[in-house]
mmCIF file of C-alpha atoms in Angstrom:
data_model
loop_
_atom_site.group_PDB
_atom_site.id
_atom_site.type_symbol
_atom_site.label_atom_id
_atom_site.label_comp_id
_atom_site.label_asym_id
_atom_site.label_seq_id
_atom_site.Cartn_x
_atom_site.Cartn_y
_atom_site.Cartn_z
ATOM 1 C CA MET A 2 135.898 197.581 101.992
ATOM 2 C CA SER A 3 132.567 197.548 100.666
ATOM 3 C CA THR A 4 130.326 193.953 99.367
ATOM 4 C CA ILE A 5 128.375 196.084 96.457
ATOM 5 C CA LYS A 6 132.203 197.860 95.635
ATOM 6 C CA GLU A 7 133.151 194.502 94.894
ATOM 7 C CA GLN A 8 130.970 193.502 93.604
ATOM 8 C CA ILE A 9 131.036 196.347 90.713
ATOM 9 C CA ARG A 10 134.832 195.681 90.848
ATOM 10 C CA ALA A 11 134.008 192.018 89.736
ATOM 11 C CA ASP A 12 131.362 192.781 87.694
ATOM 12 C CA LEU A 13 133.712 195.364 85.336
ATOM 13 C CA THR A 14 136.035 192.751 85.247
ATOM 14 C CA THR A 15 133.762 189.968 83.736
ATOM 15 C CA ALA A 16 131.866 193.286 81.227
ATOM 16 C CA MET A 17 136.164 194.113 80.364
ATOM 17 C CA LYS A 18 136.353 190.343 79.479
ATOM 18 C CA ALA A 19 133.262 189.762 77.063
ATOM 19 C CA LYS A 20 134.542 193.625 75.451
ATOM 20 C CA ASP A 21 131.040 195.064 76.308
ATOM 21 C CA THR A 22 131.894 198.924 76.056
ATOM 22 C CA LEU A 23 128.676 200.099 77.239
ATOM 23 C CA VAL A 24 128.677 198.198 80.587
ATOM 24 C CA THR A 25 132.606 198.908 81.290
ATOM 25 C CA GLY A 26 132.037 202.385 80.347
ATOM 26 C CA THR A 27 128.825 202.509 82.514
ATOM 27 C CA LEU A 28 130.740 200.694 85.803
ATOM 28 C CA ARG A 29 133.842 202.623 85.817
ATOM 29 C CA MET A 30 132.016 205.942 85.682
ATOM 30 C CA VAL A 31 130.354 204.518 88.678
ATOM 31 C CA LEU A 32 133.315 203.566 90.217
ATOM 32 C CA ALA A 33 135.501 207.135 89.420
ATOM 33 C CA ALA A 34 132.069 208.568 91.293
ATOM 34 C CA ILE A 35 132.722 206.480 94.581
ATOM 35 C CA GLY A 36 136.655 207.085 94.275
ATOM 36 C CA ALA A 37 135.343 210.742 94.534
ATOM 37 C CA GLU A 38 133.345 210.220 96.938
ATOM 38 C CA GLU A 39 135.531 208.347 99.466
ATOM 39 C CA VAL A 40 138.840 211.447 98.929
ATOM 40 C CA SER A 41 136.281 214.621 99.796
ATOM 41 C CA GLY A 42 136.214 216.042 102.711
ATOM 42 C CA LYS A 43 139.273 216.463 105.366
ATOM 43 C CA ALA A 44 140.362 212.776 105.227
ATOM 44 C CA ALA A 45 139.950 209.982 102.837
ATOM 45 C CA ARG A 46 137.591 206.913 103.892
ATOM 46 C CA GLU A 47 136.543 203.548 102.680
ATOM 47 C CA LEU A 48 132.794 203.885 102.004
ATOM 48 C CA THR A 49 130.147 201.758 104.088
ATOM 49 C CA ASP A 50 127.691 200.411 101.909
ATOM 50 C CA ASP A 51 125.311 202.569 102.926
ATOM 51 C CA ASP A 52 127.362 205.166 101.359
ATOM 52 C CA VAL A 53 127.815 203.312 97.975
ATOM 53 C CA LEU A 54 124.337 202.976 97.546
ATOM 54 C CA LYS A 55 123.524 206.833 98.624
ATOM 55 C CA VAL A 56 126.746 207.506 95.039
ATOM 56 C CA LEU A 57 125.157 204.927 93.259
ATOM 57 C CA ALA A 58 121.197 206.464 93.472
ATOM 58 C CA ARG A 59 122.541 209.768 92.937
ATOM 59 C CA GLU A 60 124.172 208.645 89.511
ATOM 60 C CA SER A 61 120.953 206.758 88.952
ATOM 61 C CA LYS A 62 119.228 210.465 89.534
ATOM 62 C CA LYS A 63 121.474 212.275 87.173
ATOM 63 C CA ARG A 64 121.161 209.357 84.341
ATOM 64 C CA ALA A 65 117.687 209.654 84.095
ATOM 65 C CA GLU A 66 117.863 213.627 84.873
ATOM 66 C CA SER A 67 119.628 213.430 81.811
ATOM 67 C CA ALA A 68 117.292 211.136 79.925
ATOM 68 C CA SER A 69 114.318 213.219 79.990
ATOM 69 C CA ILE A 70 116.264 216.136 78.954
ATOM 70 C CA PHE A 71 117.772 214.100 76.287
ATOM 71 C CA ALA A 72 114.755 212.780 74.880
ATOM 72 C CA GLU A 73 112.741 216.530 75.425
ATOM 73 C CA ASN A 74 115.616 217.945 73.008
ATOM 74 C CA ASP A 75 114.943 215.160 70.341
ATOM 75 C CA ARG A 76 118.004 213.658 70.639
ATOM 76 C CA GLU A 77 116.600 209.830 71.530
ATOM 77 C CA GLU A 78 119.865 208.087 71.135
ATOM 78 C CA LEU A 79 121.587 209.508 73.660
ATOM 79 C CA ALA A 80 118.375 209.615 75.400
ATOM 80 C CA ALA A 81 118.914 206.153 75.209
ATOM 81 C CA LYS A 82 122.254 205.542 76.237
ATOM 82 C CA GLU A 83 121.416 207.161 79.730
ATOM 83 C CA ARG A 84 118.148 204.882 79.992
ATOM 84 C CA ALA A 85 120.557 202.070 79.116
ATOM 85 C CA GLU A 86 123.236 203.122 81.641
ATOM 86 C CA GLY A 87 120.443 203.726 84.498
ATOM 87 C CA GLU A 88 119.295 200.133 84.546
ATOM 88 C CA ILE A 89 123.520 199.159 84.533
ATOM 89 C CA ILE A 90 123.626 201.306 88.238
ATOM 90 C CA ALA A 91 119.468 200.059 89.002
ATOM 91 C CA ARG A 92 121.662 196.319 89.145
ATOM 92 C CA TYR A 93 123.219 197.416 92.212
ATOM 93 C CA LEU A 94 120.327 199.275 94.164
ATOM 94 C CA PRO A 95 117.746 198.035 96.096
ATOM 95 C CA SER A 96 114.610 196.972 95.067
ATOM 96 C CA GLN A 97 111.853 199.655 95.015
ATOM 97 C CA LEU A 98 108.606 200.678 97.223
ATOM 98 C CA ASP A 99 105.683 199.682 95.509
ATOM 99 C CA ASP A 100 102.862 202.354 96.181
ATOM 100 C CA ALA A 101 101.070 199.909 98.570
ATOM 101 C CA GLU A 102 104.223 199.724 100.149
ATOM 102 C CA LEU A 103 105.315 203.495 100.094
ATOM 103 C CA ALA A 104 101.467 204.464 101.917
ATOM 104 C CA ALA A 105 102.575 201.559 104.858
ATOM 105 C CA VAL A 106 106.017 203.755 105.396
ATOM 106 C CA VAL A 107 104.206 206.903 105.234
ATOM 107 C CA ASP A 108 101.682 205.211 107.881
ATOM 108 C CA GLN A 109 104.107 204.313 109.962
ATOM 109 C CA ALA A 110 106.165 207.181 110.106
ATOM 110 C CA TYR A 111 102.440 209.174 110.606
ATOM 111 C CA ALA A 112 102.241 206.926 113.411
ATOM 112 C CA ALA A 113 105.508 207.821 115.009
ATOM 113 C CA VAL A 114 104.634 211.191 114.794
ATOM 114 C CA ALA A 115 101.051 211.716 116.402
ATOM 115 C CA GLU A 116 103.219 209.729 119.355
ATOM 116 C CA GLN A 117 105.585 211.254 119.460
ATOM 117 C CA THR A 118 103.392 214.678 120.019
ATOM 118 C CA GLY A 119 100.861 213.324 120.890
ATOM 119 C CA ASP A 120 97.836 215.153 118.258
ATOM 120 C CA ALA A 121 97.560 214.320 114.990
ATOM 121 C CA PRO A 122 100.742 215.476 112.917
ATOM 122 C CA THR A 123 99.695 218.489 110.335
ATOM 123 C CA MET A 124 101.681 220.456 107.247
ATOM 124 C CA LYS A 125 104.235 221.831 110.403
ATOM 125 C CA GLN A 126 105.082 218.095 111.509
ATOM 126 C CA MET A 127 106.357 217.060 107.793
ATOM 127 C CA GLY A 128 109.772 217.559 108.439
ATOM 128 C CA GLN A 129 109.042 214.832 111.552
ATOM 129 C CA ILE A 130 107.477 212.841 109.457
ATOM 130 C CA MET A 131 110.152 212.645 106.182
ATOM 131 C CA GLY A 132 112.437 212.341 108.251
ATOM 132 C CA GLN A 133 111.209 208.686 109.817
ATOM 133 C CA ALA A 134 109.699 207.872 106.382
ATOM 134 C CA THR A 135 113.298 208.475 104.851
ATOM 135 C CA ALA A 136 114.818 205.924 107.807
ATOM 136 C CA LEU A 137 112.049 203.213 107.221
ATOM 137 C CA ALA A 138 112.929 204.118 103.515
ATOM 138 C CA ALA A 139 115.953 203.254 103.539
ATOM 139 C CA GLY A 140 116.932 204.427 99.874
ATOM 140 C CA ARG A 141 113.856 202.366 98.191
ATOM 141 C CA ALA A 142 112.006 205.220 97.280
ATOM 142 C CA ASP A 143 112.647 208.140 95.670
ATOM 143 C CA GLY A 144 112.677 211.227 97.443
ATOM 144 C CA LYS A 145 110.200 213.326 95.378
ATOM 145 C CA ARG A 146 108.093 210.483 95.504
ATOM 146 C CA LEU A 147 107.863 210.574 99.367
ATOM 147 C CA SER A 148 107.573 213.665 99.859
ATOM 148 C CA ALA A 149 104.931 213.540 97.747
ATOM 149 C CA ALA A 150 102.555 210.955 99.622
ATOM 150 C CA VAL A 151 103.898 211.939 102.944
ATOM 151 C CA ARG A 152 101.713 215.864 102.150
ATOM 152 C CA ALA A 153 98.757 213.744 100.555
ATOM 153 C CA ARG A 154 98.776 211.824 103.688
ATOM 154 C CA LEU A 155 98.775 215.181 105.552
ATOM 155 C CA GLN A 156 96.147 216.402 103.742
#
């Protein structure tokens, strides 16, 4: 079993004993998403920590998008709830790269593609650079942020 999933289950038990309804509800939703991912596809399988992190990142992104939509529609109480749930989920995600670290990852990916092609990469090689940079970032940077950094480096 995934160690992250075990930690979430343990934290759920603690939250239930403390009668913390927000944390309890959020962790139950996260475990349901992990369970749904485990049974999706042709064969049921046990998720690895990397797979669980992908599910957590997806759930966190959903909360951020919902919060922004609620805020745009003057539903601040619902936006605050979504933000709070996102913060709870973020506890289990690796820390995000800051701008300097992100630039270093993009530079490293750029250099790797330049070495492979033997030429300075252009926008045509953006997909290759993104593939390298995504692997190097290992879930510690949002795809949109990573894409923007790669585009800036190529221009």
